[in-house]
PDB file of C-alpha atoms in Angstrom:
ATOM      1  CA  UNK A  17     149.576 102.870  74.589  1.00 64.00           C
ATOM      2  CA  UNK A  18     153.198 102.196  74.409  1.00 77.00           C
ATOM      3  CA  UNK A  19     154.674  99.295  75.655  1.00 93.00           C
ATOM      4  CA  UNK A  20     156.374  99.128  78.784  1.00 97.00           C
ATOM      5  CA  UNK A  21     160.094  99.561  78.630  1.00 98.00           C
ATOM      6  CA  UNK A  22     162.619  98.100  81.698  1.00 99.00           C
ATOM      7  CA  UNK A  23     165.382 100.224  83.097  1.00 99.00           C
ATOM      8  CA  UNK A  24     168.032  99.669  85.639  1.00 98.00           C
ATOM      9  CA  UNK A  25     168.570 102.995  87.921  1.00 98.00           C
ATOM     10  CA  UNK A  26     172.191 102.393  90.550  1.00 98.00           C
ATOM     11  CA  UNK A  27     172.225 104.477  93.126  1.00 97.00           C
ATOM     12  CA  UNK A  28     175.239 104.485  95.875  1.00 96.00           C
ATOM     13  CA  UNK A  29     172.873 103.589  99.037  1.00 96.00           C
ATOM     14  CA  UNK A  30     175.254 105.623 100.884  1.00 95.00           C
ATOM     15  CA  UNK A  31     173.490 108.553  99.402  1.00 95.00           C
ATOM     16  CA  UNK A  32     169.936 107.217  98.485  1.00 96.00           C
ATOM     17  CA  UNK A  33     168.829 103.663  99.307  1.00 97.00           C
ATOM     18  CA  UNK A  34     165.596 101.353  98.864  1.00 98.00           C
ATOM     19  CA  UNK A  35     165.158 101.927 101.959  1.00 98.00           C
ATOM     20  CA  UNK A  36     164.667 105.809 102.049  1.00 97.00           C
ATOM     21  CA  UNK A  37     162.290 105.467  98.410  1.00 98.00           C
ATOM     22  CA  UNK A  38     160.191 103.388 101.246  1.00 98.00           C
ATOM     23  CA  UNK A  39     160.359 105.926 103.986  1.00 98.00           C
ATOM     24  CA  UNK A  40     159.354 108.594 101.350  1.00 97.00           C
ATOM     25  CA  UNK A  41     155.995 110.262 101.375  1.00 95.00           C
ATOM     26  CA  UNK A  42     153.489 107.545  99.128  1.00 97.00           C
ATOM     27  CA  UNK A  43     156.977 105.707  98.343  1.00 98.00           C
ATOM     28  CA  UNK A  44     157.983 108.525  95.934  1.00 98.00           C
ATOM     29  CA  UNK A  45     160.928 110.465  95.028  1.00 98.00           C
ATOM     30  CA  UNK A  46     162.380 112.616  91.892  1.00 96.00           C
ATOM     31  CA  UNK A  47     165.186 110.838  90.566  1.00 96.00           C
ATOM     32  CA  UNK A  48     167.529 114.000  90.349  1.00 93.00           C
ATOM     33  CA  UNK A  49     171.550 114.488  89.542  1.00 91.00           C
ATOM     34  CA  UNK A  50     172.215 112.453  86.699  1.00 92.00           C
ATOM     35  CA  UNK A  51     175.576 113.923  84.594  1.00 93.00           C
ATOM     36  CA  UNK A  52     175.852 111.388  81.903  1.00 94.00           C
ATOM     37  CA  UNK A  53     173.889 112.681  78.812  1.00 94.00           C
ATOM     38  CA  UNK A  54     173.349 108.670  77.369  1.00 96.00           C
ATOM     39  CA  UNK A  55     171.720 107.951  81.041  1.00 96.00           C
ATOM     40  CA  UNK A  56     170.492 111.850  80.681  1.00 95.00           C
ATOM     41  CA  UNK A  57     168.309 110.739  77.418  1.00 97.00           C
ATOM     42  CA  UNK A  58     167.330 107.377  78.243  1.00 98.00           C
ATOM     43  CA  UNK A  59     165.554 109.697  81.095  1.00 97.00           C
ATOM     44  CA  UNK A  60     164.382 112.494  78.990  1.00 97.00           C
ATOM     45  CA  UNK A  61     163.731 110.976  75.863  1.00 97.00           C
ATOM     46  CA  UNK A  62     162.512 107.275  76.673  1.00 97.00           C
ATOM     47  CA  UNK A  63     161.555 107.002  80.244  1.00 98.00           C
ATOM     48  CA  UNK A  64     157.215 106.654  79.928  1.00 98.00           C
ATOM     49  CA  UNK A  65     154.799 106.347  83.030  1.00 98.00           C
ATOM     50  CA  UNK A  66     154.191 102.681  83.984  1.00 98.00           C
ATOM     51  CA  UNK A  67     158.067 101.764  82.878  1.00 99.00           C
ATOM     52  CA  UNK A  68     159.443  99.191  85.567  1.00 99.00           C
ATOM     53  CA  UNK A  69     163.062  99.694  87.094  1.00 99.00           C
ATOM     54  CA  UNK A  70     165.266  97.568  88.400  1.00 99.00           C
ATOM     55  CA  UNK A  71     166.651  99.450  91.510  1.00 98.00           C
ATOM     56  CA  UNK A  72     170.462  98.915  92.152  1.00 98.00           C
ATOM     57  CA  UNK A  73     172.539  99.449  94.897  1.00 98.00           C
ATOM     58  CA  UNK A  74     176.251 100.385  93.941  1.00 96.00           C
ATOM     59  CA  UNK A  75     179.224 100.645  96.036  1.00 92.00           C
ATOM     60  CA  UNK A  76     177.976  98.434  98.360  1.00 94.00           C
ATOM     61  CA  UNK A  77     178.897  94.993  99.966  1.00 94.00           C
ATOM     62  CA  UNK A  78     178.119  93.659  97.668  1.00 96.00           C
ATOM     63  CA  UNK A  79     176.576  95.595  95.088  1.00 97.00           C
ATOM     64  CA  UNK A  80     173.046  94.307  94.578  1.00 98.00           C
ATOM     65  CA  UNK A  81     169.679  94.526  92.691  1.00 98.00           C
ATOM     66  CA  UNK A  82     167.721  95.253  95.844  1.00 98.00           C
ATOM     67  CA  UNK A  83     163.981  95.666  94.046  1.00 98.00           C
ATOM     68  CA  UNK A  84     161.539  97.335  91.694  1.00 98.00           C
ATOM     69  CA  UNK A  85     160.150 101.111  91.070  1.00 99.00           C
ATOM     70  CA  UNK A  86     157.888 102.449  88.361  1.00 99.00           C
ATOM     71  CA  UNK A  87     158.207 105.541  86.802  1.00 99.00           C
ATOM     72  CA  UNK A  88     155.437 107.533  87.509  1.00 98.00           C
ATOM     73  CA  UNK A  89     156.024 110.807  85.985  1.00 98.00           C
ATOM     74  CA  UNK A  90     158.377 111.658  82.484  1.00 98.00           C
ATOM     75  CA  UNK A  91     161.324 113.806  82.462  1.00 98.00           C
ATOM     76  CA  UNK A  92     161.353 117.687  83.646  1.00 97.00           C
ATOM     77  CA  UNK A  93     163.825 119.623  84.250  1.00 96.00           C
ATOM     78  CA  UNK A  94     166.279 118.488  87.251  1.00 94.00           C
ATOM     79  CA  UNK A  95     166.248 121.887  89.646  1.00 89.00           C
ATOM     80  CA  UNK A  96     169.020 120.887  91.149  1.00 90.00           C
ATOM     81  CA  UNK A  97     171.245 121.435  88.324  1.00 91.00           C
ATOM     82  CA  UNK A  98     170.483 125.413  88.885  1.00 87.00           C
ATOM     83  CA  UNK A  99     170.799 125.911  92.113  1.00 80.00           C
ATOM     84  CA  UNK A 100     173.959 126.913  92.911  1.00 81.00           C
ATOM     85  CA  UNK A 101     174.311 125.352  96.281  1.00 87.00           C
ATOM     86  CA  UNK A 102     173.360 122.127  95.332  1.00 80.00           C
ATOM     87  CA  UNK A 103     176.419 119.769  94.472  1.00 85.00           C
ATOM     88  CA  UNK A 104     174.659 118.749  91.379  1.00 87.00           C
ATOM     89  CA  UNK A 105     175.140 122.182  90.121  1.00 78.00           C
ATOM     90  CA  UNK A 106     175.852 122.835  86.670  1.00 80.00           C
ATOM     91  CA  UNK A 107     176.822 127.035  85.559  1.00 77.00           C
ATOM     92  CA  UNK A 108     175.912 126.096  81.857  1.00 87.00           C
ATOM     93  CA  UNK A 109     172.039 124.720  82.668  1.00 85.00           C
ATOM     94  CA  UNK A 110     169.624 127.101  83.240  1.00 81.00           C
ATOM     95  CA  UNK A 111     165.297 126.727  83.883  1.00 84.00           C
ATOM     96  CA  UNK A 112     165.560 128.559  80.495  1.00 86.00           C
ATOM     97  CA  UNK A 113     167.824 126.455  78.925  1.00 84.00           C
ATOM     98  CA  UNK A 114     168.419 123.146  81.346  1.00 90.00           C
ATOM     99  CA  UNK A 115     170.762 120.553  79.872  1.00 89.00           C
ATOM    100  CA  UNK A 116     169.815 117.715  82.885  1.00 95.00           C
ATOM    101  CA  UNK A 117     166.693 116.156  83.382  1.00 96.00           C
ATOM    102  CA  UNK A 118     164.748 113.589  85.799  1.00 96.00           C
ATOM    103  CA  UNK A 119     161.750 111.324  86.118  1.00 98.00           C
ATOM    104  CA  UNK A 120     159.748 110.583  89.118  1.00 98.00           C
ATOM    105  CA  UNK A 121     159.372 106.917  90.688  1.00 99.00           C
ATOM    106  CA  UNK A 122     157.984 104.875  92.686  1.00 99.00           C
ATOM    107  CA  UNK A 123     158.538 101.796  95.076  1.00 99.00           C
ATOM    108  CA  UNK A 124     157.192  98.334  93.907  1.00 98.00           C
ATOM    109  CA  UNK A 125     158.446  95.995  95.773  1.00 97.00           C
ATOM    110  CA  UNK A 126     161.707  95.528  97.901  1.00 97.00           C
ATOM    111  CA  UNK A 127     163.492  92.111  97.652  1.00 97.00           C
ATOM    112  CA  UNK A 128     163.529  89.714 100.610  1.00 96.00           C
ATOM    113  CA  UNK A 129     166.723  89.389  99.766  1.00 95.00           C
ATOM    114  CA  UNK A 130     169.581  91.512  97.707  1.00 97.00           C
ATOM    115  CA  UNK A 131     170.177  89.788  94.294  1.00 98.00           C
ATOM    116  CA  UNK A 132     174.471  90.452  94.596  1.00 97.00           C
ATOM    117  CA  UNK A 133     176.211  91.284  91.509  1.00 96.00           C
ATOM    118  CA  UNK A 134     178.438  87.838  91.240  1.00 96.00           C
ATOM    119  CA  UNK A 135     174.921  85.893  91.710  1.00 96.00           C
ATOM    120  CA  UNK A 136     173.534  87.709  88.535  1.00 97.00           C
ATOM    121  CA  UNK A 137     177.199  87.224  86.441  1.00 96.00           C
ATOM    122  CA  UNK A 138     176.157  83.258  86.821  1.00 97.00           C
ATOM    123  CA  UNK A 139     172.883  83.193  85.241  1.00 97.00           C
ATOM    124  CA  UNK A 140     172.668  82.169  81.414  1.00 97.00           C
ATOM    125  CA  UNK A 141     169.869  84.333  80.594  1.00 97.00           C
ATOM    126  CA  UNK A 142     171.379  87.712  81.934  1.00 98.00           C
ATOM    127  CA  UNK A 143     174.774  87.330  80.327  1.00 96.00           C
ATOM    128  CA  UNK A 144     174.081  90.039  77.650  1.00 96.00           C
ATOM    129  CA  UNK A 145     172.570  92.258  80.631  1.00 97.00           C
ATOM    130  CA  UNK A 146     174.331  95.720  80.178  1.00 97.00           C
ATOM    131  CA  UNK A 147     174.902  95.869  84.138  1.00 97.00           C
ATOM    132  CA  UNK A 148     177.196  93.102  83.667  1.00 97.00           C
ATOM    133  CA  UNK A 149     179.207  94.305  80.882  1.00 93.00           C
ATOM    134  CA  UNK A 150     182.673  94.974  81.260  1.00 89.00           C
ATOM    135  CA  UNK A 151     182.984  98.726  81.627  1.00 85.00           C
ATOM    136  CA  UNK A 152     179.554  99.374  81.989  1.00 85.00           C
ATOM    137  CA  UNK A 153     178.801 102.232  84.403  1.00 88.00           C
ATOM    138  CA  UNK A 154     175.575 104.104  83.522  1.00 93.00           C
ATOM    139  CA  UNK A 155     173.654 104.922  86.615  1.00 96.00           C
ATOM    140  CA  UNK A 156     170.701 104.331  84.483  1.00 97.00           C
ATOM    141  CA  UNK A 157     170.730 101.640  81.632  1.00 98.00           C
ATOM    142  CA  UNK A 158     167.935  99.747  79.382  1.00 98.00           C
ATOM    143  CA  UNK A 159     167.334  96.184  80.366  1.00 98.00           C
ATOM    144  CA  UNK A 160     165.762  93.530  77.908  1.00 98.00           C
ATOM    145  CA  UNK A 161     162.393  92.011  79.164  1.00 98.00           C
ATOM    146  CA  UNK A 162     164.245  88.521  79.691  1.00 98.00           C
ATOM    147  CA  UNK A 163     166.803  90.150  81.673  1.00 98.00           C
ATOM    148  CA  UNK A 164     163.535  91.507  84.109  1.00 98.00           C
ATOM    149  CA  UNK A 165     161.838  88.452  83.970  1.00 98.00           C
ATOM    150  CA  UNK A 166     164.750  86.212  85.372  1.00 98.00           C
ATOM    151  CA  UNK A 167     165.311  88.966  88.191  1.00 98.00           C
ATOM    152  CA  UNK A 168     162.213  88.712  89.410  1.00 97.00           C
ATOM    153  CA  UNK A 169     162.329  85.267  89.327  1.00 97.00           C
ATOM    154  CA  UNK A 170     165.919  84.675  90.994  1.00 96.00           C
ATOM    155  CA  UNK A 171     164.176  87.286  93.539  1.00 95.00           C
ATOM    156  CA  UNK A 172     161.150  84.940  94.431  1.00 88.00           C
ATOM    157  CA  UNK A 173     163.919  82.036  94.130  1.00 78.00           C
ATOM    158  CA  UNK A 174     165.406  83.273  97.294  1.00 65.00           C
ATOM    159  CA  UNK A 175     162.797  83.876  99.634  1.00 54.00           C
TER     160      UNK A 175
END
């Protein structure tokens, strides 16, 4: 068995939060409409069942690590790039030929408390963490063990 790999998935909650993963039928969604073919193949090509993700709410006040999902299925082809009245659809993917994939998760846990962005740029062990990169902006990005560790502990931390 493969080990487990760590991810970091933003959504704008706006569109999808934490909070609708929870209201979701067993706590379970597709995670559909990604356009960036680096965060495409992290997806497709890396993403196993039993991988942890940090969930992340962008374009919020403040953006925040909110809490964890699982993947619990591997990529398949995202449907919603097909269908032409979706507005993730894309003319040049096809169910013959699809160019976008996604992966199925599910809720973990949901922090007591939202771990904001300028909390996480002041802890030692997380200053490598691609999140906090300058110019980083992949919706979905690897994150080191370490970097998962000291969430989860800055997340019990502020209970």
């Amino acid at each position: 068995m493969a080990a487990v790999k760590y991810w970091l998935m933003k959504t704008e909650p706006t569109s999808y939060s934490i909070q609708d993963l929870a209201a979701e039928k067993q706590q379970k969604t597709f995670w559909n409409g990604v356009r960036n073919y680096q965060a495409r193949n992290y997806m497709r090509d890396e993403m196993k069942v039993g991988d942890k993700v940090l969930f992340y709410h962008s374009n919020a006040t403040p953006p925040a690590i909110v809490g964890v999902a699982t993947i619990v299925r591997e990529s398949y082809p995202d449907h919603t790039s097909w269908d032409r009245d979706n507005k993730h659809y894309d003319p040049k993917s096809t169910a013959q030929n699809p160019r976008w994939f996604m992966v199925d998760i599910k809720l973990e846990q949901i922090f007591d408390e939202p771990l904001p962005l300028d909390t996480l740029r002041n802890v030692a062990a997380l200053k490598e963490m691609e999140l906090l990169r300058k110019g980083s902006r992949l919706s979905v990005q690897p994150v080191k063990r370490l970097e998962f560790d000291t969430v989860l502990k800055l997340a019990k931390k502020k209970r």
